[in-house]
Every structure is written in C-alpha cells, then in structure tokens.
C-alpha cells in the first residue's frame, strides 16, 4: 500500500528539550496504526506535528507524496487530514447537526461560499452522512452538551469526518469510557479504517491490540519499536519499558 501520510525523521525541540526525535512512520488507507507509549513519550507532540499544529524542527511530512512540512493546521486539513483531541473540542450549546455542519462549512473551498442555496443543502447532506457513519444520526437536533460521554466522542469523530479527510488522527477517543462504550468505539474505529488511514493514540491496550493492524511504540520522544500487534507483544524491550509482562 502506498502511504497516504508519511513522517520521515521527524523531530521537535522546545528549547533544550527534545520532545520528538527522529520519528518515522507511515499511514495508509485501509490500515489502523496505533501509537502507544507512557505519558510524556511524545505521542501528542507527534500528532500535533502531523496535524500542522506545530512545525517540526527536523524531518519531513508528506501527504500523497507531496512535501507538506511546515504547513499550518488549516492547510494540512484541506490536504485531507482530520483529527480529534484528547479533550472535548465541541460547541456544547449547539446541536449535534450544527457542530458537524460547521466543520463541513469550514472545510469548504472559499469559491463555493457564494453559492448559498446549494451550499446549505450540500453541507447538511455532508453533515448527516458523517453522523450516520459514527452512529448518532437519530438525534441531529439534540444539544451536544446533553449527550453521554461516549456519544460526545462519537460526535467528535463525526466532526472530523465532516471535512471528508483521507487521514484521521485520533487522540485517545476511548478516554473515560466504560466497557460498553469502548466496544462501540472499537467497532467504529475498525469500520473507519476500511477507507481511511487512521492513527490511533490510545492507552486502552485491550482495544489497541484488538483493532490495530500496525503499532508504533514511543519512549522518551523516540521510536522504541514498530510492527504488528504480535511483534509488539513479543518485544522484550516494549514489555520492560511499557507494557509489563501481562500482555
């Protein structure tokens, strides 16, 4: 599979602190790539680099073979990268549909903004399709702030999908979920990986090993190990540094 997004030797310094050092990974449509490691390993910094929230101090980022290193988050999003965040980033007072429609509108090229009537129909259709995909299409007029925690996480992914991305960067979408909600989200992640390149940052190792096709383990800003879930389970270095011996 040709990579949709590639990071090659990616690094980021904050003064004298090396948050990410020489990290390389690639994401392909049809594959879920899990990024794991202890707190402070550099995972969120790496996601911020890939999403254009931070500029790298070294290395290269490519989307479909095109060098996008240093592009800001808006340009990266328009190039086909959507993301969710560790903390809820929704308009809680707006409805479910309004949240997703606004995301679709923000991603629409400026030349289309003048075609008002057709634009509104297209935006609503796009938003409803995203809600259907994440499994919360039945209550589009419900105020987002009244949703359960699991539904809010589904809505966040719906917001990302509304921009029609090729790549999804998902930062701890299962955080705070109970077993039933986690099962729903695990199924959604696998379904999304059928036609997206998915990078999943997650601490729920049961789900990670269930849904991942490939994994990257980070430690102290560097790649400790990469491979299939079976490779990661078998790695003595990963067990000693992060997973322990009960995996």
XYZ file of N, CA and C in Angstrom:
741
model
N 0.834 -1.195 0.000
C 0.000 0.000 0.000
C 0.876 1.255 0.000
N 0.552 2.182 -0.880
C 1.278 3.445 -0.888
C 0.855 4.277 0.310
N 1.829 4.830 1.055
C 1.457 5.642 2.211
C 0.653 6.876 1.801
N -0.370 7.174 2.564
C -1.115 8.415 2.365
C -0.436 9.553 3.110
N 0.047 9.268 4.304
C 0.800 10.251 5.090
C 2.096 9.603 5.559
N 3.197 10.324 5.411
C 4.499 9.830 5.848
C 5.180 10.866 6.738
N 5.758 10.389 7.812
C 6.677 11.189 8.629
C 8.053 10.554 8.491
N 9.036 11.355 8.136
C 10.379 10.848 7.888
C 11.365 11.627 8.753
N 11.939 10.950 9.742
C 12.937 11.581 10.607
C 12.428 12.813 11.327
N 11.173 12.773 11.775
C 10.529 13.959 12.340
C 11.054 14.247 13.742
N 11.374 15.524 13.995
C 11.882 15.946 15.300
C 11.264 17.280 15.693
N 11.181 17.476 17.011
C 10.702 18.754 17.545
C 11.393 19.036 18.865
N 12.013 20.207 18.934
C 12.647 20.673 20.171
C 11.873 21.842 20.748
N 11.844 21.939 22.061
C 11.345 23.115 22.771
C 12.516 23.629 23.596
N 13.264 24.564 23.030
C 14.498 24.984 23.688
C 15.478 23.813 23.714
N 15.908 23.455 24.912
C 16.832 22.327 25.045
C 16.148 20.992 25.183
N 14.794 20.965 25.224
C 14.053 19.724 25.395
C 13.744 19.089 24.047
N 14.102 17.818 23.908
C 13.761 17.068 22.700
C 12.464 16.302 22.945
N 11.371 16.845 22.436
C 10.068 16.202 22.643
C 9.854 15.043 21.687
N 10.317 15.183 20.453
C 10.243 14.140 19.430
C 11.579 14.108 18.708
N 12.152 12.916 18.551
C 13.480 12.797 17.950
C 13.493 11.722 16.877
N 13.666 12.146 15.624
C 13.911 11.241 14.501
C 12.856 10.141 14.388
N 11.582 10.540 14.395
C 10.482 9.571 14.311
C 10.033 9.424 12.861
N 9.952 8.197 12.413
C 9.438 7.893 11.078
C 8.284 6.900 11.201
N 7.200 7.184 10.508
C 6.084 6.239 10.394
C 5.280 6.604 9.164
N 4.449 5.680 8.719
C 3.592 5.967 7.573
C 2.206 5.401 7.818
N 1.234 6.057 7.210
C -0.169 5.683 7.348
C -0.744 5.437 5.966
N -1.496 4.357 5.826
C -2.089 4.007 4.539
C -3.581 3.777 4.696
N -4.329 4.120 3.678
C -5.767 3.863 3.675
C -6.010 2.360 3.767
N -6.960 1.993 4.632
C -7.250 0.588 4.859
C -6.515 0.002 6.042
N -5.811 0.845 6.794
C -4.989 0.355 7.896
C -5.153 1.244 9.125
N -5.231 0.612 10.292
C -5.255 1.345 11.554
C -3.892 1.178 12.227
N -3.231 2.293 12.432
C -1.881 2.323 13.012
C -2.000 2.913 14.413
N -1.699 2.123 15.425
C -1.796 2.583 16.812
C -0.455 3.146 17.277
N -0.515 4.256 17.996
C 0.665 4.902 18.566
C 0.534 4.832 20.079
N 1.427 4.102 20.729
C 1.323 3.902 22.170
C 2.638 4.269 22.850
N 2.565 4.374 24.174
C 3.734 4.699 24.977
C 3.295 5.371 26.262
N 4.182 5.462 27.237
C 3.811 6.081 28.512
C 3.571 7.573 28.368
N 2.945 8.172 29.377
C 2.767 9.618 29.391
C 4.127 10.295 29.266
N 4.179 11.349 28.447
C 5.436 12.058 28.244
C 6.331 11.457 27.183
N 5.827 10.434 26.469
C 6.650 9.774 25.454
C 6.778 10.591 24.168
N 5.905 11.596 23.995
C 5.953 12.422 22.789
C 4.830 12.152 21.803
N 3.857 11.345 22.196
C 2.782 10.961 21.272
C 1.952 12.160 20.824
N 1.482 12.954 21.783
C 0.637 14.097 21.423
C 1.418 15.140 20.630
N 2.690 15.319 20.959
C 3.519 16.241 20.177
C 3.631 15.759 18.741
N 3.819 14.456 18.563
C 3.901 13.914 17.208
C 2.601 14.147 16.446
N 1.468 13.903 17.083
C 0.174 14.147 16.421
C 0.045 15.618 16.049
N 0.457 16.513 16.939
C 0.391 17.948 16.640
C 1.283 18.329 15.462
N 2.401 17.654 15.315
C 3.271 17.890 14.153
C 2.581 17.424 12.874
N 1.998 16.244 12.906
C 1.340 15.699 11.720
C 0.125 16.532 11.318
N -0.541 17.124 12.314
C -1.750 17.916 12.051
C -1.448 19.371 11.700
N -0.184 19.772 11.754
C 0.159 21.157 11.454
C -0.042 22.116 12.601
N -0.303 21.596 13.803
C -0.438 22.456 14.980
C 0.927 22.966 15.445
N 1.958 22.187 15.187
C 3.339 22.556 15.484
C 4.173 22.355 14.235
N 5.211 23.169 14.084
C 6.152 22.988 12.982
C 7.331 22.150 13.464
N 7.769 21.174 12.670
C 8.920 20.372 13.092
C 10.208 21.168 13.034
N 11.164 20.792 13.874
C 12.495 21.378 13.805
C 13.437 20.503 12.985
N 12.943 19.373 12.530
C 13.702 18.497 11.654
C 12.801 17.458 11.050
N 13.186 16.955 9.876
C 12.422 15.898 9.240
C 11.429 16.400 8.210
N 10.655 15.466 7.657
C 9.767 15.734 6.525
C 8.404 15.082 6.757
N 7.341 15.780 6.336
C 5.989 15.228 6.316
C 5.489 15.263 4.883
N 4.939 14.142 4.419
C 4.411 14.065 3.069
C 2.980 13.537 3.104
N 2.133 14.116 2.275
C 0.775 13.623 2.062
C 0.643 13.267 0.598
N 0.335 12.007 0.308
C 0.263 11.513 -1.066
C 1.526 11.865 -1.854
N 2.668 11.775 -1.186
C 3.948 12.031 -1.832
C 4.348 13.491 -1.904
N 3.472 14.398 -1.515
C 3.755 15.830 -1.583
C 4.330 16.323 -0.266
N 5.414 17.074 -0.323
C 6.049 17.606 0.875
C 5.184 18.719 1.466
N 4.668 18.484 2.681
C 3.822 19.480 3.351
C 4.466 19.951 4.654
N 5.754 19.717 4.802
C 6.467 20.083 6.024
C 6.303 21.577 6.295
N 5.891 21.898 7.519
C 5.748 23.300 7.909
C 4.414 23.920 7.561
N 3.535 23.190 6.860
C 2.205 23.731 6.588
C 1.444 23.891 7.897
N 0.599 24.918 7.967
C -0.190 25.106 9.191
C -1.385 24.157 9.210
N -2.100 24.164 10.322
C -3.176 23.184 10.503
C -4.297 23.336 9.480
N -4.576 24.562 9.031
C -5.650 24.748 8.055
C -5.277 24.140 6.703
N -4.039 24.354 6.286
C -3.597 23.782 5.007
C -3.530 22.258 5.093
N -3.056 21.748 6.227
C -2.998 20.294 6.411
C -4.408 19.699 6.367
N -5.363 20.363 7.016
C -6.753 19.877 6.994
C -7.298 19.860 5.574
N -7.023 20.903 4.811
C -7.520 20.954 3.434
C -6.839 19.915 2.549
N -5.659 19.473 2.963
C -4.962 18.423 2.216
C -5.505 17.035 2.543
N -6.435 16.957 3.519
C -7.099 15.694 3.773
C -6.829 15.049 5.106
N -6.415 15.836 6.104
C -6.129 15.293 7.433
C -7.157 15.829 8.432
N -7.884 14.923 9.080
C -8.822 15.289 10.136
C -8.319 14.750 11.456
N -8.729 15.382 12.547
C -8.248 14.920 13.851
C -9.294 15.120 14.925
N -9.155 14.331 15.994
C -9.903 14.561 17.225
C -8.888 14.827 18.325
N -9.383 15.352 19.449
C -8.491 15.802 20.517
C -8.719 14.996 21.793
N -7.717 15.042 22.696
C -7.837 14.372 23.994
C -9.020 14.931 24.765
N -9.184 16.237 24.728
C -10.273 16.897 25.451
C -11.326 17.357 24.460
N -12.575 17.293 24.901
C -13.685 17.634 24.022
C -13.510 19.022 23.424
N -13.676 19.108 22.110
C -13.469 20.352 21.395
C -14.732 20.704 20.604
N -15.883 20.584 21.278
C -17.162 20.781 20.626
C -17.860 22.038 21.120
N -18.815 22.529 20.324
C -19.692 23.627 20.732
C -20.847 23.013 21.512
N -20.702 22.967 22.838
C -21.648 22.211 23.669
C -23.057 22.776 23.615
N -23.207 24.065 23.354
C -24.532 24.674 23.342
C -25.238 24.526 21.999
N -24.518 24.067 20.980
C -25.114 23.872 19.660
C -25.631 22.445 19.524
N -26.439 22.223 18.511
C -26.971 20.883 18.292
C -25.904 19.973 17.674
N -26.208 18.698 17.691
C -25.330 17.699 17.079
C -25.089 18.044 15.611
N -26.166 18.316 14.881
C -26.045 18.616 13.456
C -25.274 19.909 13.218
N -25.519 20.927 14.031
C -24.824 22.201 13.849
C -23.321 22.049 14.020
N -22.897 21.257 14.997
C -21.464 21.038 15.198
C -20.819 20.451 13.948
N -21.458 19.448 13.376
C -20.874 18.772 12.221
C -20.975 19.639 10.973
N -22.096 20.341 10.826
C -22.264 21.215 9.654
C -21.228 22.328 9.643
N -20.918 22.896 10.798
C -19.904 23.958 10.865
C -18.537 23.445 10.426
N -18.217 22.211 10.819
C -16.941 21.632 10.401
C -16.909 21.449 8.886
N -18.017 20.970 8.318
C -18.087 20.808 6.866
C -17.947 22.151 6.160
N -18.573 23.181 6.725
C -18.506 24.521 6.132
C -17.086 25.066 6.175
N -16.394 24.854 7.290
C -15.026 25.370 7.433
C -14.083 24.735 6.419
N -14.381 23.500 6.012
C -13.510 22.805 5.068
C -13.837 23.108 3.619
N -14.957 23.796 3.380
C -15.381 24.057 2.011
C -14.516 25.139 1.379
N -14.056 24.954 0.120
C -13.262 25.982 -0.547
C -14.001 27.309 -0.609
N -13.257 28.408 -0.489
C -13.862 29.739 -0.419
C -14.714 30.045 -1.646
N -14.353 29.526 -2.823
C -15.098 29.839 -4.039
C -16.533 29.322 -3.997
N -16.801 28.357 -3.111
C -18.156 27.806 -3.013
C -19.040 28.576 -2.029
N -18.444 29.455 -1.245
C -19.217 30.110 -0.194
C -20.254 31.084 -0.743
N -20.103 31.498 -1.999
C -21.049 32.437 -2.581
C -22.318 31.747 -3.090
N -22.251 30.448 -3.268
C -23.396 29.713 -3.783
C -24.262 29.261 -2.611
N -24.986 30.182 -2.030
C -25.584 29.967 -0.727
C -26.606 28.830 -0.696
N -27.594 28.862 -1.585
C -28.663 27.872 -1.518
C -28.125 26.454 -1.699
N -27.369 26.252 -2.746
C -26.807 24.929 -2.986
C -25.834 24.516 -1.903
N -25.114 25.492 -1.373
C -24.142 25.197 -0.319
C -24.824 24.637 0.915
N -25.938 25.244 1.339
C -26.609 24.804 2.557
C -27.108 23.367 2.432
N -27.678 23.039 1.293
C -28.160 21.680 1.073
C -26.994 20.695 1.127
N -25.897 21.034 0.464
C -24.732 20.145 0.420
C -24.117 19.970 1.805
N -24.058 21.056 2.581
C -23.466 20.984 3.911
C -24.287 20.097 4.838
N -25.593 20.242 4.792
C -26.450 19.421 5.641
C -26.350 17.953 5.235
N -26.333 17.682 3.948
C -26.194 16.304 3.470
C -24.863 15.707 3.941
N -23.803 16.496 3.839
C -22.471 16.050 4.264
C -22.445 15.782 5.765
N -23.071 16.670 6.538
C -23.111 16.520 7.989
C -23.907 15.288 8.395
N -25.054 15.072 7.765
C -25.873 13.899 8.109
C -25.149 12.600 7.755
N -24.403 12.600 6.676
C -23.646 11.409 6.295
C -22.580 11.095 7.347
N -21.934 12.130 7.874
C -20.920 11.925 8.915
C -21.553 11.381 10.189
N -22.707 11.911 10.566
C -23.400 11.419 11.760
C -23.852 9.979 11.591
N -24.311 9.642 10.401
C -24.705 8.256 10.117
C -23.501 7.330 10.259
N -22.376 7.788 9.796
C -21.165 6.955 9.826
C -20.741 6.642 11.262
N -20.884 7.604 12.163
C -20.430 7.382 13.542
C -21.537 6.862 14.454
N -22.745 6.682 13.921
C -23.797 6.026 14.681
C -24.637 6.914 15.572
N -24.687 8.218 15.297
C -25.516 9.107 16.128
C -26.392 10.008 15.259
N -26.953 9.433 14.204
C -27.758 10.224 13.268
C -29.206 10.378 13.699
N -29.618 9.679 14.755
C -31.045 9.656 15.089
C -31.513 10.903 15.835
N -30.591 11.680 16.414
C -30.985 12.872 17.169
C -30.172 14.087 16.737
N -30.304 14.507 15.486
C -29.486 15.616 14.986
C -29.767 16.947 15.673
N -30.985 17.107 16.222
C -31.359 18.375 16.846
C -31.100 18.403 18.350
N -30.513 17.356 18.879
C -30.197 17.326 20.307
C -28.998 18.232 20.598
N -29.069 18.968 21.706
C -27.960 19.841 22.103
C -26.771 18.969 22.494
N -25.605 19.288 21.953
C -24.428 18.446 22.140
C -24.090 18.234 23.611
N -24.287 19.264 24.421
C -23.930 19.181 25.837
C -24.763 18.199 26.628
N -25.849 17.685 26.052
C -26.697 16.716 26.761
C -26.355 15.268 26.391
N -25.382 15.067 25.495
C -25.002 13.720 25.086
C -24.216 13.020 26.182
N -24.224 11.692 26.143
C -23.374 10.929 27.048
C -21.915 11.104 26.629
N -21.010 10.692 27.519
C -19.585 10.830 27.215
C -19.222 10.075 25.938
N -19.716 8.854 25.801
C -19.414 8.070 24.616
C -19.957 8.703 23.349
N -21.174 9.248 23.435
C -21.761 9.907 22.267
C -20.990 11.163 21.882
N -20.477 11.886 22.886
C -19.653 13.062 22.592
C -18.404 12.672 21.816
N -17.796 11.548 22.211
C -16.610 11.073 21.495
C -16.967 10.684 20.060
N -18.120 10.059 19.884
C -18.568 9.737 18.528
C -18.805 11.013 17.721
N -19.391 12.020 18.353
C -19.639 13.284 17.670
C -18.325 13.950 17.265
N -17.320 13.889 18.118
C -16.019 14.473 17.775
C -15.454 13.846 16.500
N -15.599 12.539 16.397
C -15.119 11.876 15.181
C -15.992 12.262 13.992
N -17.306 12.430 14.237
C -18.188 12.909 13.179
C -17.780 14.276 12.672
N -17.368 15.153 13.575
C -16.881 16.479 13.188
C -15.648 16.350 12.294
N -14.739 15.456 12.668
C -13.558 15.225 11.835
C -13.947 14.665 10.466
N -14.899 13.745 10.435
C -15.320 13.131 9.174
C -16.014 14.127 8.246
N -16.653 15.135 8.818
C -17.391 16.106 8.017
C -16.482 16.886 7.072
N -15.194 16.919 7.363
C -14.238 17.601 6.486
C -13.790 16.705 5.334
N -14.318 15.471 5.299
C -14.021 14.485 4.262
C -12.520 14.203 4.140
N -11.900 13.801 5.252
C -10.454 13.560 5.238
C -10.104 12.187 4.669
N -8.856 12.064 4.271
C -8.286 10.760 3.912
C -7.590 10.141 5.121
N -7.081 11.008 5.997
C -6.326 10.591 7.180
C -7.077 11.050 8.425
N -7.172 10.176 9.422
C -7.769 10.524 10.710
C -6.720 10.354 11.799
N -6.470 11.414 12.551
C -5.573 11.382 13.702
C -6.447 11.448 14.950
N -6.538 10.346 15.675
C -7.480 10.237 16.790
C -6.710 10.112 18.097
N -6.835 11.142 18.940
C -6.061 11.230 20.175
C -6.922 10.798 21.358
N -6.741 9.567 21.805
C -7.420 8.975 22.954
C -8.950 9.061 22.868
N -9.535 8.542 21.803
C -11.002 8.605 21.682
C -11.750 7.759 22.702
N -11.072 6.802 23.357
C -11.741 5.956 24.347
C -11.563 6.450 25.775
N -10.909 7.574 25.967
C -10.632 8.068 27.320
C -11.929 8.257 28.103
N -11.992 7.688 29.301
C -13.138 7.850 30.181
C -14.328 6.975 29.867
N -14.208 6.057 28.924
C -15.343 5.214 28.539
C -15.423 3.953 29.379
N -16.657 3.478 29.584
C -16.879 2.179 30.190
C -16.776 1.091 29.143
N -16.889 -0.174 29.560
C -16.716 -1.304 28.636
C -17.672 -1.288 27.443
N -18.948 -0.969 27.680
C -19.917 -0.988 26.587
C -19.618 0.093 25.564
N -19.326 1.308 26.043
C -18.986 2.400 25.134
C -17.686 2.103 24.396
N -16.727 1.489 25.076
C -15.456 1.137 24.441
C -15.657 0.153 23.306
N -16.568 -0.810 23.500
C -16.844 -1.781 22.448
C -17.434 -1.097 21.215
N -18.339 -0.145 21.442
C -18.936 0.596 20.330
C -17.858 1.362 19.574
N -16.980 2.042 20.320
C -15.932 2.830 19.691
C -14.936 1.934 18.952
N -14.612 0.786 19.524
C -13.687 -0.140 18.858
C -14.244 -0.567 17.503
N -15.533 -0.874 17.465
C -16.160 -1.247 16.203
C -16.132 -0.112 15.197
N -16.362 1.106 15.677
C -16.328 2.275 14.796
C -14.923 2.487 14.233
N -13.907 2.330 15.059
C -12.529 2.528 14.599
C -12.171 1.541 13.493
N -12.549 0.279 13.683
C -12.256 -0.707 12.653
C -12.998 -0.379 11.357
N -14.229 0.083 11.487
C -15.024 0.405 10.299
C -14.429 1.594 9.553
N -13.966 2.602 10.293
C -13.375 3.789 9.675
C -12.082 3.461 8.946
N -11.342 2.475 9.450
C -10.061 2.115 8.824
C -10.244 1.450 7.465
N -11.456 1.079 7.119
C -11.669 0.465 5.802
C -11.361 1.448 4.674
N -11.694 2.735 4.873
C -11.491 3.696 3.790
C -10.782 4.978 4.236
N -10.087 4.888 5.361
C -9.237 5.988 5.830
C -7.894 5.419 6.290
N -6.905 6.280 6.325
C -5.668 5.976 7.038
C -5.848 6.505 8.454
N -5.792 5.633 9.456
C -6.112 6.013 10.831
C -4.875 5.881 11.717
N -4.562 6.951 12.438
C -3.564 6.905 13.506
C -4.307 7.035 14.821
N -4.182 6.028 15.670
C -4.887 5.978 16.944
C -3.891 6.091 18.091
N -4.031 7.139 18.904
C -3.273 7.267 20.150
C -4.198 6.830 21.269
N -3.796 5.817 22.024
C -4.723 5.254 22.998
C -3.972 4.511 24.100
N -4.550 4.563 25.326
C -3.974 3.860 26.475
C -4.708 2.564 26.811
N -5.870 2.346 26.208
C -6.616 1.114 26.464
C -5.995 -0.002 25.626
N -5.092 -0.762 26.231
C -4.332 -1.750 25.475
C -5.196 -2.903 24.982
N -6.261 -3.243 25.701
C -7.151 -4.300 25.227
C -7.736 -3.935 23.865
N -8.207 -2.696 23.746
C -8.776 -2.237 22.480
C -7.689 -2.090 21.424
N -6.567 -1.519 21.798
C -5.485 -1.294 20.836
C -5.073 -2.599 20.164
N -4.840 -3.637 20.969
C -4.401 -4.897 20.386
C -5.513 -5.585 19.590
N -6.755 -5.197 19.868
C -7.884 -5.779 19.145
C -8.074 -5.133 17.770
N -7.790 -3.838 17.659
C -8.158 -3.123 16.435
C -6.966 -2.766 15.542
N -5.761 -2.754 16.080
C -4.614 -2.249 15.312
C -4.129 -3.250 14.269
N -3.715 -2.721 13.120
C -3.015 -3.507 12.108
C -1.501 -3.405 12.314
N -1.060 -2.199 12.644
C 0.358 -1.962 12.942
C 0.453 -1.052 14.158
N 1.612 -1.060 14.797
C 1.796 -0.268 16.010
C 3.172 0.374 16.016
N 3.226 1.558 16.607
C 4.487 2.224 16.909
C 4.506 2.508 18.399
N 5.573 2.136 19.058
C 5.745 2.387 20.489
C 6.783 3.480 20.654
N 6.410 4.542 21.395
C 7.339 5.648 21.649
C 7.780 5.647 23.109
N 9.003 6.078 23.312
C 9.562 6.231 24.651
C 10.558 7.375 24.603
N 10.368 8.352 25.501
C 11.283 9.498 25.588
C 11.458 10.196 24.248
N 10.357 10.316 23.502
C 10.388 11.060 22.247
C 10.888 10.297 21.045
N 11.289 9.045 21.240
C 11.859 8.237 20.164
C 10.992 7.001 19.908
N 11.192 6.394 18.734
C 10.535 5.130 18.430
C 11.294 4.006 19.117
N 10.594 3.289 19.985
C 11.184 2.127 20.651
C 11.021 0.871 19.800
N 9.836 0.729 19.189
C 9.551 -0.482 18.405
C 8.421 -0.193 17.442
N 8.441 -0.841 16.283
C 7.348 -0.786 15.327
C 7.085 -2.188 14.798
N 5.813 -2.463 14.479
C 5.493 -3.773 13.919
C 4.026 -4.098 14.087
N 3.690 -5.340 13.864
C 2.325 -5.811 14.057
C 2.053 -5.942 15.558
N 0.773 -6.063 15.945
C 0.492 -6.314 17.363
C 1.236 -7.533 17.903
N 1.367 -8.574 17.098
C 2.109 -9.760 17.548
C 3.572 -9.426 17.793
N 4.159 -8.610 16.911
C 5.552 -8.184 17.100
C 5.714 -7.418 18.410
N 4.764 -6.528 18.684
C 4.856 -5.685 19.884
C 4.687 -6.536 21.137
N 3.755 -7.461 21.116
C 3.580 -8.362 22.265
C 4.844 -9.158 22.546
N 5.556 -9.530 21.497
C 6.735 -10.385 21.646
C 8.005 -9.612 21.990
N 7.933 -8.277 21.963
C 9.132 -7.465 22.168
C 9.487 -7.354 23.647
N 10.658 -7.845 24.014
C 11.126 -7.724 25.397
C 11.346 -6.261 25.765
N 11.832 -5.460 24.808
C 12.082 -4.043 25.079
C 10.782 -3.314 25.420
N 9.692 -3.634 24.689
C 8.403 -2.990 24.949
C 7.836 -3.451 26.285
N 7.920 -4.738 26.573
C 7.429 -5.239 27.859
C 8.161 -4.577 29.019
N 9.461 -4.464 28.912
C 10.243 -3.901 30.004
C 9.987 -2.407 30.182
N 9.785 -1.703 29.073
C 9.666 -0.246 29.135
C 8.247 0.234 29.381
N 7.245 -0.565 28.959
C 5.892 -0.018 28.974
C 4.798 -1.005 29.347
N 4.715 -2.111 28.661
C 3.538 -2.967 28.793
C 3.569 -3.866 30.017
N 4.738 -4.144 30.560
C 4.820 -5.126 31.604
C 4.772 -6.513 31.015
N 4.453 -7.489 31.802
C 4.553 -8.872 31.346
C 3.191 -9.550 31.159
N 2.098 -8.812 31.362
C 0.760 -9.425 31.278
C 0.060 -9.005 29.998
N 0.715 -9.197 28.849
C 0.105 -8.842 27.570
C 0.194 -10.022 26.611
